[in-house]
PDB file of C-alpha atoms in Angstrom:
ATOM      1  CA  MET Z   1      -5.381  17.376 -10.419  1.00  0.00           C
ATOM      2  CA  PHE Z   2      -2.172  16.863 -10.883  1.00  0.00           C
ATOM      3  CA  ARG Z   3      -0.794  19.392  -8.467  1.00  0.00           C
ATOM      4  CA  ALA Z   4      -3.533  18.817  -6.465  1.00  0.00           C
ATOM      5  CA  GLY Z   5      -1.780  15.311  -5.507  1.00  0.00           C
ATOM      6  CA  VAL Z   6       0.984  16.387  -5.461  1.00  0.00           C
ATOM      7  CA  SER Z   7       0.009  18.481  -2.444  1.00  0.00           C
ATOM      8  CA  ASP Z   8      -1.982  16.338  -1.243  1.00  0.00           C
ATOM      9  CA  CYS Z   9       0.474  13.327  -0.961  1.00  0.00           C
ATOM     10  CA  ALA Z  10       3.518  15.689   0.039  1.00  0.00           C
ATOM     11  CA  PRO Z  11       3.114  15.766   4.120  1.00  0.00           C
ATOM     12  CA  MET Z  12       3.734  12.226   4.083  1.00  0.00           C
ATOM     13  CA  ALA Z  13       6.978  12.249   2.350  1.00  0.00           C
ATOM     14  CA  PHE Z  14       8.556  12.037   5.429  1.00  0.00           C
ATOM     15  CA  GLY Z  15       7.221   9.090   6.445  1.00  0.00           C
ATOM     16  CA  ILE Z  16       8.115   7.216   2.859  1.00  0.00           C
ATOM     17  CA  ALA Z  17      11.495   8.239   2.687  1.00  0.00           C
ATOM     18  CA  ALA Z  18      12.302   6.709   6.541  1.00  0.00           C
ATOM     19  CA  TRP Z  19      10.796   3.721   5.534  1.00  0.00           C
ATOM     20  CA  GLY Z  20      12.232   3.421   1.589  1.00  0.00           C
ATOM     21  CA  LEU Z  21      15.964   4.079   4.100  1.00  0.00           C
ATOM     22  CA  VAL Z  22      15.014   0.809   6.106  1.00  0.00           C
ATOM     23  CA  VAL Z  23      14.288  -1.236   3.344  1.00  0.00           C
ATOM     24  CA  GLY Z  24      17.264   0.111   1.463  1.00  0.00           C
ATOM     25  CA  ALA Z  25      19.228  -0.442   3.628  1.00  0.00           C
ATOM     26  CA  ALA Z  26      18.506  -4.054   4.392  1.00  0.00           C
ATOM     27  CA  MET Z  27      18.747  -5.162   1.507  1.00  0.00           C
ATOM     28  CA  ALA Z  28      21.918  -3.505   1.295  1.00  0.00           C
ATOM     29  CA  LYS Z  29      22.942  -5.874   4.606  1.00  0.00           C
ATOM     30  CA  SER Z  30      21.430  -9.062   3.279  1.00  0.00           C
ATOM     31  CA  GLY Z  31      24.452  -9.553   0.786  1.00  0.00           C
ATOM     32  CA  MET Z  32      22.710  -9.417  -2.605  1.00  0.00           C
ATOM     33  CA  GLY Z  33      24.823  -6.867  -3.976  1.00  0.00           C
ATOM     34  CA  ILE Z  34      24.272  -3.762  -5.035  1.00  0.00           C
ATOM     35  CA  PRO Z  35      22.797  -4.110  -8.820  1.00  0.00           C
ATOM     36  CA  LEU Z  36      20.339  -6.708  -7.459  1.00  0.00           C
ATOM     37  CA  ALA Z  37      19.025  -4.903  -4.832  1.00  0.00           C
ATOM     38  CA  ILE Z  38      18.578  -1.661  -6.780  1.00  0.00           C
ATOM     39  CA  LEU Z  39      16.738  -4.009  -9.602  1.00  0.00           C
ATOM     40  CA  MET Z  40      14.923  -5.879  -6.638  1.00  0.00           C
ATOM     41  CA  SER Z  41      13.913  -2.426  -5.706  1.00  0.00           C
ATOM     42  CA  VAL Z  42      12.287  -1.037  -9.163  1.00  0.00           C
ATOM     43  CA  LEU Z  43      10.568  -4.073 -10.127  1.00  0.00           C
ATOM     44  CA  VAL Z  44       9.059  -5.126  -6.645  1.00  0.00           C
ATOM     45  CA  SER Z  45       7.410  -1.679  -5.388  1.00  0.00           C
ATOM     46  CA  ALA Z  46       6.316  -2.873  -2.278  1.00  0.00           C
ATOM     47  CA  GLY Z  47       8.083  -2.740   0.713  1.00  0.00           C
ATOM     48  CA  THR Z  48       6.809  -5.441   2.843  1.00  0.00           C
ATOM     49  CA  ALA Z  49       7.143  -7.812   0.045  1.00  0.00           C
ATOM     50  CA  GLN Z  50      10.630  -7.344  -0.272  1.00  0.00           C
ATOM     51  CA  VAL Z  51      11.603  -6.921   3.959  1.00  0.00           C
ATOM     52  CA  ALA Z  52       9.789 -10.455   3.499  1.00  0.00           C
ATOM     53  CA  ALA Z  53      11.681 -12.066   0.500  1.00  0.00           C
ATOM     54  CA  LEU Z  54      15.678 -10.684   2.098  1.00  0.00           C
ATOM     55  CA  PRO Z  55      15.812 -12.788   4.856  1.00  0.00           C
ATOM     56  CA  LEU Z  56      14.970 -15.837   2.393  1.00  0.00           C
ATOM     57  CA  ILE Z  57      16.876 -15.139  -0.380  1.00  0.00           C
ATOM     58  CA  ALA Z  58      19.688 -14.872   2.298  1.00  0.00           C
ATOM     59  CA  ALA Z  59      19.186 -18.269   3.849  1.00  0.00           C
ATOM     60  CA  GLY Z  60      19.013 -19.486   0.219  1.00  0.00           C
ATOM     61  CA  ALA Z  61      15.490 -20.896   0.162  1.00  0.00           C
ATOM     62  CA  PRO Z  62      13.820 -22.244  -2.733  1.00  0.00           C
ATOM     63  CA  MET Z  63      12.407 -19.421  -4.950  1.00  0.00           C
ATOM     64  CA  ALA Z  64       8.929 -21.542  -5.079  1.00  0.00           C
ATOM     65  CA  VAL Z  65       9.244 -20.411  -1.235  1.00  0.00           C
ATOM     66  CA  VAL Z  66      10.446 -16.806  -1.820  1.00  0.00           C
ATOM     67  CA  TRP Z  67       7.405 -16.343  -4.604  1.00  0.00           C
ATOM     68  CA  ALA Z  68       4.434 -17.540  -1.767  1.00  0.00           C
ATOM     69  CA  ALA Z  69       6.202 -15.272   1.081  1.00  0.00           C
ATOM     70  CA  VAL Z  70       5.653 -12.255  -1.640  1.00  0.00           C
ATOM     71  CA  ALA Z  71       2.574 -13.311  -2.761  1.00  0.00           C
ATOM     72  CA  CYS Z  72       0.919 -13.553   0.801  1.00  0.00           C
ATOM     73  CA  VAL Z  73       2.303 -10.308   1.804  1.00  0.00           C
ATOM     74  CA  SER Z  74       1.227  -8.382  -1.677  1.00  0.00           C
ATOM     75  CA  LEU Z  75      -2.227  -9.905  -1.697  1.00  0.00           C
ATOM     76  CA  ARG Z  76      -3.803  -6.313   0.463  1.00  0.00           C
ATOM     77  CA  PHE Z  77      -3.450  -5.032  -3.287  1.00  0.00           C
ATOM     78  CA  LEU Z  78      -5.986  -6.978  -4.279  1.00  0.00           C
ATOM     79  CA  VAL Z  79      -8.610  -5.101  -2.396  1.00  0.00           C
ATOM     80  CA  PHE Z  80      -6.186  -2.076  -3.503  1.00  0.00           C
ATOM     81  CA  SER Z  81      -7.206  -3.111  -7.046  1.00  0.00           C
ATOM     82  CA  TRP Z  82     -11.359  -3.525  -6.754  1.00  0.00           C
ATOM     83  CA  GLN Z  83     -10.978  -0.408  -5.165  1.00  0.00           C
ATOM     84  CA  TYR Z  84      -9.443   0.884  -7.684  1.00  0.00           C
ATOM     85  CA  ARG Z  85     -11.656  -0.493 -10.588  1.00  0.00           C
ATOM     86  CA  PRO Z  86     -15.115   2.151 -10.734  1.00  0.00           C
ATOM     87  CA  TYR Z  87     -12.429   4.398 -10.672  1.00  0.00           C
ATOM     88  CA  PHE Z  88     -10.210   3.222 -14.028  1.00  0.00           C
ATOM     89  CA  ALA Z  89     -12.363   0.371 -15.086  1.00  0.00           C
ATOM     90  CA  HIS Z  90     -12.987   2.822 -18.337  1.00  0.00           C
ATOM     91  CA  LEU Z  91      -9.310   3.142 -19.633  1.00  0.00           C
ATOM     92  CA  PRO Z  92      -7.521   0.819 -21.617  1.00  0.00           C
ATOM     93  CA  ARG Z  93      -6.077  -2.171 -20.219  1.00  0.00           C
ATOM     94  CA  HIS Z  94      -2.485  -1.188 -20.602  1.00  0.00           C
ATOM     95  CA  ARG Z  95      -3.026   2.171 -19.232  1.00  0.00           C
ATOM     96  CA  ARG Z  96      -4.507  -0.393 -15.982  1.00  0.00           C
ATOM     97  CA  VAL Z  97      -1.424  -2.076 -16.269  1.00  0.00           C
ATOM     98  CA  LEU Z  98       0.980   0.975 -15.802  1.00  0.00           C
ATOM     99  CA  LEU Z  99      -0.963   2.437 -13.568  1.00  0.00           C
ATOM    100  CA  SER Z 100      -0.673  -0.612 -11.190  1.00  0.00           C
ATOM    101  CA  HIS Z 101       3.060  -0.498 -10.808  1.00  0.00           C
ATOM    102  CA  PHE Z 102       2.454   3.009  -9.000  1.00  0.00           C
ATOM    103  CA  MET Z 103      -0.770   1.081  -6.540  1.00  0.00           C
ATOM    104  CA  GLN Z 104       0.648   2.040  -2.962  1.00  0.00           C
ATOM    105  CA  ASP Z 105      -1.004   1.728   0.158  1.00  0.00           C
ATOM    106  CA  THR Z 106      -0.877   5.840   0.233  1.00  0.00           C
ATOM    107  CA  THR Z 107      -1.744   6.501  -3.315  1.00  0.00           C
ATOM    108  CA  SER Z 108      -4.564   4.727  -2.821  1.00  0.00           C
ATOM    109  CA  ALA Z 109      -5.790   6.214   0.589  1.00  0.00           C
ATOM    110  CA  MET Z 110      -5.332   9.684  -1.056  1.00  0.00           C
ATOM    111  CA  LEU Z 111      -7.293   8.827  -4.109  1.00  0.00           C
ATOM    112  CA  LEU Z 112     -10.322   8.153  -2.147  1.00  0.00           C
ATOM    113  CA  ARG Z 113     -10.105  10.650   0.338  1.00  0.00           C
ATOM    114  CA  ARG Z 114     -10.516  12.996  -2.655  1.00  0.00           C
ATOM    115  CA  PHE Z 115     -12.819  11.042  -4.657  1.00  0.00           C
ATOM    116  CA  PRO Z 116     -15.191   9.464  -2.119  1.00  0.00           C
ATOM    117  CA  GLU Z 117     -17.639   8.830  -4.406  1.00  0.00           C
ATOM    118  CA  PRO Z 118     -16.683   4.801  -6.177  1.00  0.00           C
ATOM    119  CA  ARG Z 119     -17.211   6.522 -10.100  1.00  0.00           C
ATOM    120  CA  GLY Z 120     -14.664   7.464 -12.573  1.00  0.00           C
ATOM    121  CA  ALA Z 121     -14.633  11.132 -12.905  1.00  0.00           C
ATOM    122  CA  ARG Z 122     -12.492  14.035 -14.470  1.00  0.00           C
ATOM    123  CA  GLY Z 123      -9.152  14.471 -13.260  1.00  0.00           C
ATOM    124  CA  GLN Z 124      -8.945  11.385 -10.946  1.00  0.00           C
ATOM    125  CA  VAL Z 125      -5.931  10.097 -13.603  1.00  0.00           C
ATOM    126  CA  ASP Z 126      -4.076  13.277 -13.193  1.00  0.00           C
ATOM    127  CA  TYR Z 127      -4.519  13.130  -9.364  1.00  0.00           C
ATOM    128  CA  PHE Z 128      -3.676   9.697  -8.972  1.00  0.00           C
ATOM    129  CA  ARG Z 129      -0.472  10.355 -11.368  1.00  0.00           C
ATOM    130  CA  GLY Z 130       0.580  13.302  -8.849  1.00  0.00           C
ATOM    131  CA  ALA Z 131       0.371  11.175  -5.682  1.00  0.00           C
ATOM    132  CA  ALA Z 132       2.253   8.745  -7.253  1.00  0.00           C
ATOM    133  CA  ALA Z 133       4.920  11.061  -8.671  1.00  0.00           C
ATOM    134  CA  ILE Z 134       5.553  11.664  -4.952  1.00  0.00           C
ATOM    135  CA  ASN Z 135       4.945   8.372  -3.436  1.00  0.00           C
ATOM    136  CA  CYS Z 136       7.235   6.639  -5.823  1.00  0.00           C
ATOM    137  CA  GLY Z 137       9.602   9.855  -6.559  1.00  0.00           C
ATOM    138  CA  VAL Z 138      10.500   9.089  -2.453  1.00  0.00           C
ATOM    139  CA  TRP Z 139      10.212   5.810  -2.414  1.00  0.00           C
ATOM    140  CA  GLN Z 140      12.923   4.932  -4.761  1.00  0.00           C
ATOM    141  CA  THR Z 141      15.158   7.705  -3.726  1.00  0.00           C
ATOM    142  CA  ALA Z 142      15.239   6.950  -0.158  1.00  0.00           C
ATOM    143  CA  VAL Z 143      16.198   3.004  -1.285  1.00  0.00           C
ATOM    144  CA  MET Z 144      18.808   3.700  -3.177  1.00  0.00           C
ATOM    145  CA  ALA Z 145      20.412   5.614  -0.501  1.00  0.00           C
ATOM    146  CA  GLY Z 146      19.885   3.200   1.829  1.00  0.00           C
ATOM    147  CA  ILE Z 147      20.966   0.519  -0.429  1.00  0.00           C
ATOM    148  CA  PHE Z 148      24.429   3.141  -0.935  1.00  0.00           C
ATOM    149  CA  ALA Z 149      24.622   4.002   3.057  1.00  0.00           C
ATOM    150  CA  GLY Z 150      22.802   1.074   4.421  1.00  0.00           C
ATOM    151  CA  GLN Z 151      26.394  -0.365   6.875  1.00  0.00           C
ATOM    152  CA  ALA Z 152      26.114   3.658   8.062  1.00  0.00           C
ATOM    153  CA  ILE Z 153      22.389   3.731   9.460  1.00  0.00           C
ATOM    154  CA  PRO Z 154      22.193   1.997  12.990  1.00  0.00           C
ATOM    155  CA  ALA Z 155      19.236  -0.374  13.762  1.00  0.00           C
ATOM    156  CA  ARG Z 156      19.263   1.584  16.485  1.00  0.00           C
ATOM    157  CA  TRP Z 157      18.044   4.454  15.226  1.00  0.00           C
ATOM    158  CA  GLY Z 158      14.644   3.119  14.578  1.00  0.00           C
ATOM    159  CA  VAL Z 159      14.096   5.259  11.655  1.00  0.00           C
ATOM    160  CA  GLY Z 160      10.961   2.948  10.119  1.00  0.00           C
ATOM    161  CA  PHE Z 161       9.026   3.711  13.182  1.00  0.00           C
ATOM    162  CA  ALA Z 162       8.456   7.378  11.139  1.00  0.00           C
ATOM    163  CA  GLY Z 163       6.740   5.493   8.180  1.00  0.00           C
ATOM    164  CA  THR Z 164       4.855   3.725  10.743  1.00  0.00           C
ATOM    165  CA  MET Z 165       3.236   6.727  12.199  1.00  0.00           C
ATOM    166  CA  ALA Z 166       2.898   7.961   9.050  1.00  0.00           C
ATOM    167  CA  LEU Z 167       1.417   5.182   7.677  1.00  0.00           C
ATOM    168  CA  LEU Z 168      -0.846   5.191  11.082  1.00  0.00           C
ATOM    169  CA  ALA Z 169      -2.055   8.869  10.817  1.00  0.00           C
ATOM    170  CA  LEU Z 170      -2.723   8.466   7.006  1.00  0.00           C
ATOM    171  CA  ALA Z 171      -5.113   5.330   7.904  1.00  0.00           C
ATOM    172  CA  CYS Z 172      -7.089   6.925  11.072  1.00  0.00           C
ATOM    173  CA  GLY Z 173      -7.598  10.018   9.300  1.00  0.00           C
ATOM    174  CA  GLN Z 174     -10.418   7.420   7.022  1.00  0.00           C
ATOM    175  CA  LEU Z 175     -11.875   6.465   9.785  1.00  0.00           C
ATOM    176  CA  ARG Z 176     -15.017   8.201   9.106  1.00  0.00           C
ATOM    177  CA  SER Z 177     -17.652   5.741  10.021  1.00  0.00           C
ATOM    178  CA  ARG Z 178     -18.609   3.342  12.775  1.00  0.00           C
ATOM    179  CA  THR Z 179     -18.451   0.541  10.482  1.00  0.00           C
ATOM    180  CA  SER Z 180     -14.514   1.602   9.492  1.00  0.00           C
ATOM    181  CA  TRP Z 181     -13.701   1.850  12.571  1.00  0.00           C
ATOM    182  CA  ALA Z 182     -15.115  -1.838  13.838  1.00  0.00           C
ATOM    183  CA  ALA Z 183     -13.086  -2.703  10.642  1.00  0.00           C
ATOM    184  CA  ALA Z 184      -9.837  -1.297  12.054  1.00  0.00           C
ATOM    185  CA  LEU Z 185     -10.360  -2.422  15.175  1.00  0.00           C
ATOM    186  CA  VAL Z 186     -11.314  -5.661  14.042  1.00  0.00           C
ATOM    187  CA  ALA Z 187      -8.035  -5.934  11.969  1.00  0.00           C
ATOM    188  CA  ALA Z 188      -5.708  -4.814  14.725  1.00  0.00           C
ATOM    189  CA  CYS Z 189      -7.060  -7.556  16.845  1.00  0.00           C
ATOM    190  CA  ALA Z 190      -6.586  -9.973  14.110  1.00  0.00           C
ATOM    191  CA  ALA Z 191      -2.982  -8.870  13.440  1.00  0.00           C
ATOM    192  CA  VAL Z 192      -1.789  -8.740  16.847  1.00  0.00           C
ATOM    193  CA  ALA Z 193      -3.544 -12.112  17.654  1.00  0.00           C
ATOM    194  CA  THR Z 194      -1.995 -13.849  14.251  1.00  0.00           C
ATOM    195  CA  HIS Z 195       1.459 -12.297  14.305  1.00  0.00           C
ATOM    196  CA  ALA Z 196       3.217 -15.943  15.046  1.00  0.00           C
ATOM    197  CA  LEU Z 197       2.307 -16.981  11.987  1.00  0.00           C
ATOM    198  CA  PRO Z 198       4.714 -17.058   9.064  1.00  0.00           C
ATOM    199  CA  LEU Z 199       5.923 -15.483   5.986  1.00  0.00           C
ATOM    200  CA  ARG Z 200       3.923 -12.592   7.541  1.00  0.00           C
ATOM    201  CA  LEU Z 201       0.190 -14.099   7.235  1.00  0.00           C
ATOM    202  CA  HIS Z 202      -1.123 -11.848   9.509  1.00  0.00           C
ATOM    203  CA  VAL Z 203      -1.740  -8.942   7.036  1.00  0.00           C
ATOM    204  CA  VAL Z 204      -3.446 -11.154   5.170  1.00  0.00           C
ATOM    205  CA  VAL Z 205      -5.271 -12.389   8.283  1.00  0.00           C
ATOM    206  CA  ALA Z 206      -6.701  -8.812   9.307  1.00  0.00           C
ATOM    207  CA  VAL Z 207      -7.552  -7.811   5.700  1.00  0.00           C
ATOM    208  CA  ALA Z 208      -9.465 -10.788   5.389  1.00  0.00           C
ATOM    209  CA  ALA Z 209     -10.923  -9.863   9.183  1.00  0.00           C
ATOM    210  CA  ALA Z 210     -11.578  -6.368   7.723  1.00  0.00           C
ATOM    211  CA  LEU Z 211     -13.177  -7.087   4.607  1.00  0.00           C
ATOM    212  CA  ALA Z 212     -15.662  -9.588   6.983  1.00  0.00           C
ATOM    213  CA  VAL Z 213     -16.627  -6.537   9.160  1.00  0.00           C
ATOM    214  CA  ALA Z 214     -17.238  -4.188   5.849  1.00  0.00           C
ATOM    215  CA  ALA Z 215     -19.464  -7.283   3.780  1.00  0.00           C
ATOM    216  CA  VAL Z 216     -21.161  -7.928   6.853  1.00  0.00           C
ATOM    217  CA  ALA Z 217     -21.752  -4.536   8.043  1.00  0.00           C
ATOM    218  CA  ARG Z 218     -22.954  -3.354   3.627  1.00  0.00           C
ATOM    219  CA  VAL Z 219     -25.663  -7.113   4.609  1.00  0.00           C
ATOM    220  CA  CYS Z 220     -26.950  -5.975   7.466  1.00  0.00           C
ATOM    221  CA  GLY Z 221     -27.441  -1.959   6.426  1.00  0.00           C
ATOM    222  CA  ARG Z 222     -29.474  -3.143   3.047  1.00  0.00           C
ATOM    223  CA  HIS Z 223     -31.437  -5.060   5.466  1.00  0.00           C
ATOM    224  CA  ALA Z 224     -32.267  -2.457   7.634  1.00  0.00           C
ATOM    225  CA  PRO Z 225     -34.488  -0.606   5.354  1.00  0.00           C
ATOM    226  CA  GLU Z 226     -36.585  -4.233   4.686  1.00  0.00           C
ATOM    227  CA  ALA Z 227     -36.925  -4.353   8.120  1.00  0.00           C
ATOM    228  CA  ALA Z 228     -38.037  -0.775   9.028  1.00  0.00           C
ATOM    229  CA  ALA Z 229     -40.935  -0.961   6.204  1.00  0.00           C
ATOM    230  CA  SER Z 230     -42.120  -4.475   7.286  1.00  0.00           C
TER     231      SER Z 230
END
């Protein structure tokens, strides 16, 4: 299953590399210095959190503000961890903590697509490791390349758009029901409508909107058989 995770995640490598290159270049141009940029890349694996923190760090914002911004942007990982729970709840806590560091958008989507049933099964951890090996390996390599060659990457190239398109293609592949389509549409509208919010809170609003649609659909699905039976 490790090889299956690698092969399933490999097509996303180009988009991951493009986005990582942009984040690395942004870190290099922020003036924080190469050693600190490398440390941040290793400890803060979420690209959106890094991008949200960089301008605040460069502007000398209080650390509490930086932490708040990163926490808001990273709230989506609470949703990911809730989705992971049926798959990894049987593992010891230290293993779950270790695996959580490699929890990314791509690996989450790939695991749910490969194992649609929310229950523990043989091979899931190995599959996750394979997907994480590609995702994190390509990401860190691209970020390091962006850090060391950041000044040589003009912003007009727009290489980050490739990463956005890769994630968009991956998200579209997960839309397999009316509920998922409705949740995606509502989340997209919510993100656009609240894009002006500070600290990238529009991401949080979009996630909350999608969860609300899914919750309503689940409740309606439970009541539908009861109504039909009565």
